[in-house]
PDB file of C-alpha atoms in Angstrom:
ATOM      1  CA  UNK A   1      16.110   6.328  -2.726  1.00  0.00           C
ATOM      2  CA  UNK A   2      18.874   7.950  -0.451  1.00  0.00           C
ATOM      3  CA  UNK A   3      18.388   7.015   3.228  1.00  0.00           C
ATOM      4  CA  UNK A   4      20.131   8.093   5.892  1.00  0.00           C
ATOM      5  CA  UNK A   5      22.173   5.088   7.356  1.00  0.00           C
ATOM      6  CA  UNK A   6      23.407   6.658  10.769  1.00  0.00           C
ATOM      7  CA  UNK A   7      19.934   8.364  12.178  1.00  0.00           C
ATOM      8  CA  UNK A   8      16.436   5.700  12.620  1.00  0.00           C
ATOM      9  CA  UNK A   9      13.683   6.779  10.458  1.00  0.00           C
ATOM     10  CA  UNK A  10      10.292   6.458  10.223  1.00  0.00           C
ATOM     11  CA  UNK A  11       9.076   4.943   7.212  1.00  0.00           C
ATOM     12  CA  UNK A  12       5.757   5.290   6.196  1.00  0.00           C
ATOM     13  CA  UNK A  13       4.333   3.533   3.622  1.00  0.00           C
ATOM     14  CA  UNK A  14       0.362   3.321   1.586  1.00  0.00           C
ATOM     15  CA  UNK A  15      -0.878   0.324  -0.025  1.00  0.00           C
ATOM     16  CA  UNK A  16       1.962  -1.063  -2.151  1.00  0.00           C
ATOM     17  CA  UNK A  17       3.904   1.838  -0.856  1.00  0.00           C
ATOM     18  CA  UNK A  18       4.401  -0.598   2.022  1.00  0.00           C
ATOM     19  CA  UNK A  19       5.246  -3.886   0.470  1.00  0.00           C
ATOM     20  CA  UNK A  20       8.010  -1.870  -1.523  1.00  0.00           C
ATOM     21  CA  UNK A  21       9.568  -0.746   1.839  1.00  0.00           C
ATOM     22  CA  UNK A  22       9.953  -3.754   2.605  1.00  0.00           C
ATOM     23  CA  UNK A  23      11.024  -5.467  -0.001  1.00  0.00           C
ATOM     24  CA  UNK A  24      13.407  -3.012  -1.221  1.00  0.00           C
ATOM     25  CA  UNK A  25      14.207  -0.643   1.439  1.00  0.00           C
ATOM     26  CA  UNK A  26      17.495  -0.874   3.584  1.00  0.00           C
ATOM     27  CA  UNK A  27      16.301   0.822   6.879  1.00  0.00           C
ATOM     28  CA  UNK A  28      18.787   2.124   9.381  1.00  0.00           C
ATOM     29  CA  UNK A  29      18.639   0.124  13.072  1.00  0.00           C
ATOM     30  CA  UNK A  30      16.050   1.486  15.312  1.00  0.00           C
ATOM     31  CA  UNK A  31      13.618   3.029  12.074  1.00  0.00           C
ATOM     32  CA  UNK A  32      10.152   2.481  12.359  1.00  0.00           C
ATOM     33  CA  UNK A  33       7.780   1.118   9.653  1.00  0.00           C
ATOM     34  CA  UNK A  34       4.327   2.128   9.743  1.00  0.00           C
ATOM     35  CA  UNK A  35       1.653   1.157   7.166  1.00  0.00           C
ATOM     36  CA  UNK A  36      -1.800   2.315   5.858  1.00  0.00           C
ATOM     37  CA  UNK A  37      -3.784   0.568   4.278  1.00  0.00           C
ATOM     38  CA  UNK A  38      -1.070  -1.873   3.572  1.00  0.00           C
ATOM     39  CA  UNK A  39      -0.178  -5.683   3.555  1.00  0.00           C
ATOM     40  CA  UNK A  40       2.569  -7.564   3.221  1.00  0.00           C
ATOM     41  CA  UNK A  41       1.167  -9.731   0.517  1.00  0.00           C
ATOM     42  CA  UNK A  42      -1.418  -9.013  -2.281  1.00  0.00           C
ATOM     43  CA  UNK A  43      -2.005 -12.016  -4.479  1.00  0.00           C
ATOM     44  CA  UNK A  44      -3.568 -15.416  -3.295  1.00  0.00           C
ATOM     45  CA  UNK A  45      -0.755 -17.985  -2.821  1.00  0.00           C
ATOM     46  CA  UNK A  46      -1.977 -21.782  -1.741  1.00  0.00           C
ATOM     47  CA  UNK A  47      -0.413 -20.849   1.600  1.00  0.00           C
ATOM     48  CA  UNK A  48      -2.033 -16.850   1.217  1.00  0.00           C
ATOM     49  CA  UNK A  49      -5.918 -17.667  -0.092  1.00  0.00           C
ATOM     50  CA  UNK A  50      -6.621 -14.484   1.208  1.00  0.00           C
ATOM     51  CA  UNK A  51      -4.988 -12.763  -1.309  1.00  0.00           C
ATOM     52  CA  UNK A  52      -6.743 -11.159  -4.810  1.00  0.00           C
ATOM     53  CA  UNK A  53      -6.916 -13.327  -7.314  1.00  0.00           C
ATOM     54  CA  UNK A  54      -3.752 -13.218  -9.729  1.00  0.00           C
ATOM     55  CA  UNK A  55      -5.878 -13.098 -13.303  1.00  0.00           C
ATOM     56  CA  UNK A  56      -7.290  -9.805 -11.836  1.00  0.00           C
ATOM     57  CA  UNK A  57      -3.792  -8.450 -11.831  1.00  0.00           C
ATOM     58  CA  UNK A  58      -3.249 -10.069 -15.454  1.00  0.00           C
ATOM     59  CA  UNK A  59      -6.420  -8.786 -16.756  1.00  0.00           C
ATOM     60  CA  UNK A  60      -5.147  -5.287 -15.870  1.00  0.00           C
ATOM     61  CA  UNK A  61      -1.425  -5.667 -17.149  1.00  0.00           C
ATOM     62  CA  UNK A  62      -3.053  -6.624 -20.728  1.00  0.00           C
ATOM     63  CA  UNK A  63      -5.173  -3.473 -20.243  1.00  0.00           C
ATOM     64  CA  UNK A  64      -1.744  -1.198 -19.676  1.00  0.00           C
ATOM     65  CA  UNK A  65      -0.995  -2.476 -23.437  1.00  0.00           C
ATOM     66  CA  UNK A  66      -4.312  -0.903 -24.784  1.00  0.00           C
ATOM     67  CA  UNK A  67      -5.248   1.951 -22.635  1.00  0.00           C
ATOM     68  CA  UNK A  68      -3.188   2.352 -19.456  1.00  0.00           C
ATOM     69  CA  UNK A  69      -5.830   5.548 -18.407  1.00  0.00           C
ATOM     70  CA  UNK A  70      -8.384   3.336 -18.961  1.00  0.00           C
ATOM     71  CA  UNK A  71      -6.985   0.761 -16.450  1.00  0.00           C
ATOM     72  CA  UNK A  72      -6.226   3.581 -14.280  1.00  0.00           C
ATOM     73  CA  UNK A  73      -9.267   4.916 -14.043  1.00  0.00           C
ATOM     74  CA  UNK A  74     -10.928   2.054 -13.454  1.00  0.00           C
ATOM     75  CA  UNK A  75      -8.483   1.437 -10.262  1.00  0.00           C
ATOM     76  CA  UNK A  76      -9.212   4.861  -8.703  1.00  0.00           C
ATOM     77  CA  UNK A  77     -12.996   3.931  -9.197  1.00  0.00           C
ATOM     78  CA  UNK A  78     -12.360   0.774  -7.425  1.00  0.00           C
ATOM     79  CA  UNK A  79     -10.418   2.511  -4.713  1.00  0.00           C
ATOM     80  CA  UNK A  80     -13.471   4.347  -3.606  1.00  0.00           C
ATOM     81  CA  UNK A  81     -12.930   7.523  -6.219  1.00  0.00           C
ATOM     82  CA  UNK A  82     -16.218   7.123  -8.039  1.00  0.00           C
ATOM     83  CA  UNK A  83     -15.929  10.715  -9.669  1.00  0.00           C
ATOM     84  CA  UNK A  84     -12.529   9.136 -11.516  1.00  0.00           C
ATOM     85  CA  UNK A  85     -12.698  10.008 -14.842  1.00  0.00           C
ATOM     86  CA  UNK A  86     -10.162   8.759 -17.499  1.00  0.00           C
ATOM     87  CA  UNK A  87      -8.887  12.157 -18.422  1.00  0.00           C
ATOM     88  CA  UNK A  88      -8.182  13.234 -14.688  1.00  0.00           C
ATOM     89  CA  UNK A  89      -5.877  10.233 -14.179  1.00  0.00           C
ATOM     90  CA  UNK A  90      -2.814  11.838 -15.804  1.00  0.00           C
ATOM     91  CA  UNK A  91      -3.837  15.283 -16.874  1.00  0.00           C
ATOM     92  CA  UNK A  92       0.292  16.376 -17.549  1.00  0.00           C
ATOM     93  CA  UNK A  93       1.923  13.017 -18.259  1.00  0.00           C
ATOM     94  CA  UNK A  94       1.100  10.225 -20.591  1.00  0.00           C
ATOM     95  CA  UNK A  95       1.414   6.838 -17.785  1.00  0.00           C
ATOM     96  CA  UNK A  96       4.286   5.327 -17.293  1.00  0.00           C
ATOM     97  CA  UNK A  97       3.247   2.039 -18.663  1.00  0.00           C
ATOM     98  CA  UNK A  98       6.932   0.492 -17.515  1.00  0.00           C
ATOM     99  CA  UNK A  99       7.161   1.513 -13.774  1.00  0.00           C
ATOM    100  CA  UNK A 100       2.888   0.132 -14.119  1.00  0.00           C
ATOM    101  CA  UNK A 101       3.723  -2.879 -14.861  1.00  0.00           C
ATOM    102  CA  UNK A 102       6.755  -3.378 -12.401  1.00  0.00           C
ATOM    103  CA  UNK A 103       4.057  -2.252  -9.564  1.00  0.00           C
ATOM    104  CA  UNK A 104       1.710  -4.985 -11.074  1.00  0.00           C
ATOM    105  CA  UNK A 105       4.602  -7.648 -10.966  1.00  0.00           C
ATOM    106  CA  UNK A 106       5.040  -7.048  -7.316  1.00  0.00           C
ATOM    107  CA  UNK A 107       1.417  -7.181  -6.820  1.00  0.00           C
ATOM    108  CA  UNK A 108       1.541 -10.561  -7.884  1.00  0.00           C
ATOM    109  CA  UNK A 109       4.638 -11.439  -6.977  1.00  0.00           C
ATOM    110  CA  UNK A 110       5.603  -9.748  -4.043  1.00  0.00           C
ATOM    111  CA  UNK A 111       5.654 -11.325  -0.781  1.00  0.00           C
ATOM    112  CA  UNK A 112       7.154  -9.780   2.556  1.00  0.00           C
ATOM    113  CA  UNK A 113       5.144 -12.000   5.291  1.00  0.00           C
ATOM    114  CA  UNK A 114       8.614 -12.390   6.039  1.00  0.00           C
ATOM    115  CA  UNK A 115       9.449  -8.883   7.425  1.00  0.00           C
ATOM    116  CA  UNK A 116       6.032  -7.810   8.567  1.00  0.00           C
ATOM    117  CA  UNK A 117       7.404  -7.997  12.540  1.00  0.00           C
ATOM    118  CA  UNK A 118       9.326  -5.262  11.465  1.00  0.00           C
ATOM    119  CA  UNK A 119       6.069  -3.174  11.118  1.00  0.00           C
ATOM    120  CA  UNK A 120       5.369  -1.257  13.795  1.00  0.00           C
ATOM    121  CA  UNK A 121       1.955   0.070  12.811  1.00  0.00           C
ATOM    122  CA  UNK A 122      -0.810  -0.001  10.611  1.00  0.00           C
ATOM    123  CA  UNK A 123      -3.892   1.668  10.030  1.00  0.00           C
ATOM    124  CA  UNK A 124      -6.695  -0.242   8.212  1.00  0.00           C
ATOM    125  CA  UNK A 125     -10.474   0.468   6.855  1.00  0.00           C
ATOM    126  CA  UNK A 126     -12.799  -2.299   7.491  1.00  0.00           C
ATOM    127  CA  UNK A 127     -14.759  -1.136   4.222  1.00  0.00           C
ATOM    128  CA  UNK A 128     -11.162  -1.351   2.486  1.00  0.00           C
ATOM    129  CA  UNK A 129     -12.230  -2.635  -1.053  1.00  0.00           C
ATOM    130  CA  UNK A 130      -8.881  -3.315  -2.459  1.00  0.00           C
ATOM    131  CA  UNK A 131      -7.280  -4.953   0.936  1.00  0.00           C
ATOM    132  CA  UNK A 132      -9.759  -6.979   2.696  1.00  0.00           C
ATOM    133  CA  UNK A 133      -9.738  -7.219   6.497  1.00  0.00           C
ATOM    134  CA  UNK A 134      -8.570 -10.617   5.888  1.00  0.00           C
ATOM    135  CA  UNK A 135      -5.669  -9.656   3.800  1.00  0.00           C
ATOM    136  CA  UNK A 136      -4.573  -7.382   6.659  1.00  0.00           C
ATOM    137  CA  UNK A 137      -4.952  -9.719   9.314  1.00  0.00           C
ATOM    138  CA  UNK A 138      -3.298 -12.635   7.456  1.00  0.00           C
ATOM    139  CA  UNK A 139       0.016 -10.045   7.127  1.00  0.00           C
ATOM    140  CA  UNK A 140       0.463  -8.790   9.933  1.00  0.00           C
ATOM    141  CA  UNK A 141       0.463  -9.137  14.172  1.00  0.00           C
ATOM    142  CA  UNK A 142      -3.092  -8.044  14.832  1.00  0.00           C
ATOM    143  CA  UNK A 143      -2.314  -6.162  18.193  1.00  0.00           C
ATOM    144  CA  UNK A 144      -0.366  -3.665  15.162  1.00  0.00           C
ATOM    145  CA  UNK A 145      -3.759  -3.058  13.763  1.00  0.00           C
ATOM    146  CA  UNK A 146      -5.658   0.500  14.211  1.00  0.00           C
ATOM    147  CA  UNK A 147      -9.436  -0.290  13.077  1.00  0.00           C
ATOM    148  CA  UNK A 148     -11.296   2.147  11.111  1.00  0.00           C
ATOM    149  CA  UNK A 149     -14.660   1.193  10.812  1.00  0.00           C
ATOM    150  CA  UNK A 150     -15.146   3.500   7.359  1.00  0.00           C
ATOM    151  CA  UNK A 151     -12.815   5.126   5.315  1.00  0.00           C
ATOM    152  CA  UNK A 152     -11.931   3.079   2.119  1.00  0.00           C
ATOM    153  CA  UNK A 153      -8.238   2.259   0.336  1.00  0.00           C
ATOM    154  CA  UNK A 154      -7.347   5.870   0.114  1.00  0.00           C
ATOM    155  CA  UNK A 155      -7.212   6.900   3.656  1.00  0.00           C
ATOM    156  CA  UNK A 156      -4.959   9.483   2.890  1.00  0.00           C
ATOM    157  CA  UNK A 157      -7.285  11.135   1.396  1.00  0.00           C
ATOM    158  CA  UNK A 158     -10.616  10.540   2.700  1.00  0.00           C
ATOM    159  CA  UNK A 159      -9.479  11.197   6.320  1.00  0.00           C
ATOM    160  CA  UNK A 160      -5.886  12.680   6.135  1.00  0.00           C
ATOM    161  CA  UNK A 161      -6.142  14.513   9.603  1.00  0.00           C
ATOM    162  CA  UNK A 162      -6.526  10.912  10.947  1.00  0.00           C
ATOM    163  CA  UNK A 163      -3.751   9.785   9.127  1.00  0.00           C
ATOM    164  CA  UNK A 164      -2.074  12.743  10.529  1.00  0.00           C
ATOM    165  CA  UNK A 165      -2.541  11.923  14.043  1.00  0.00           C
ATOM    166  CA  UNK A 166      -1.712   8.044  13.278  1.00  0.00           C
ATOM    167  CA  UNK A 167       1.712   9.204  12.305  1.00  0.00           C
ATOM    168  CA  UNK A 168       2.206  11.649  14.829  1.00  0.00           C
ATOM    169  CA  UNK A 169       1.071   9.611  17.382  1.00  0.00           C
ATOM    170  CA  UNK A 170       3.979   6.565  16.092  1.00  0.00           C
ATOM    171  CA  UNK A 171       6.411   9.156  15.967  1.00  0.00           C
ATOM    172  CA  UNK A 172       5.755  11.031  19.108  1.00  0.00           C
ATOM    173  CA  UNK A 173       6.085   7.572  20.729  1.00  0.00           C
ATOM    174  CA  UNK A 174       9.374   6.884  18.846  1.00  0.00           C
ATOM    175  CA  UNK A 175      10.942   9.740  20.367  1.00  0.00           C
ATOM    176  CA  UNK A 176       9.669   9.063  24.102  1.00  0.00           C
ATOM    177  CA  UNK A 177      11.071   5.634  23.595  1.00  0.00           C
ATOM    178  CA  UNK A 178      14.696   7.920  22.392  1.00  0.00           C
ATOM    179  CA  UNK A 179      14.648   7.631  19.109  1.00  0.00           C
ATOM    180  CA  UNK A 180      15.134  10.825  17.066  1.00  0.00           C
TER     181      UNK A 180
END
């Protein structure tokens, strides 16, 4: 990913979207990280028991092997898409069972509890059913969190003009505060 390194940024980053910022990204000083729906860890660790169980992420790595729509499909129902069907996943493209399974290894292995004072902002759904309300609150400073009471995993697309206005908002204050 090319970044600019001399201008802040705002980074914003959905589900794993955010634990790959920031695990991988190099920021420039003064950027902003927002999240939705995001956490800084997925799987349960002894010290992280709020975390999804690591044979669900197993389970669905030895599904990539058989039918990778299948497991797909299956995902976006769980998400909240119940009209998923395994044809829709990837009507153009045959999945990309390699970059899959590098996004199920950092489900399971990824951990940035580390960094999460570097996120700004992060809008959550209390009906989440993919990141509990505990798995958000265990990751990250609480004052950080905007509460939706409904909404699901895929905020972005069950109320994008509230995601909208959540990254406006962040933004609009990162330039009263003189950021670019």
């Amino acid at each position: 990913m090319h970044m600019p390194t001399d201008e802040p940024v705002l980074a914003v980053g959905h589900s794993l979207g955010l634990l790959w910022l920031l695990t991988h990204a190099e920021l420039p000083a003064g950027s902003r990280v927002i999240g939705i729906n995001g956490f800084a860890r997925f799987s349960q660790a002894p010290d992280f028991p709020q975390g999804v169980a690591p044979r669900v992420l197993e389970r669905m790595q030895r599904g990539l092997t058989r039918d990778a729509s299948a497991v797909l499909t299956q995902f976006r129902k769980n998400c909240g898409n119940e009209t998923a069907q395994t044809e829709d996943v990837l009507p153009e493209h045959s999945p990309d069972i390699e970059r899959l399974s590098e996004g199920l290894r950092l489900l399971r292995e990824g951990d940035a509890r580390a960094r999460m004072g570097s996120v700004h902002a992060l809008l959550a759904s209390r009906d989440d059913t993919i990141v509990a309300p505990a798995m958000t609150e265990a990751g990250v400073t609480p004052s950080c969190i905007q509460w939706e009471e409904t909404g699901g995993h895929l905020l972005p697309l069950t109320a994008p003009t509230l995601c909208a206005t959540f990254i406006s908002d962040i933004l609009n204050e990162a330039r009263s505060d003189g950021h670019s």
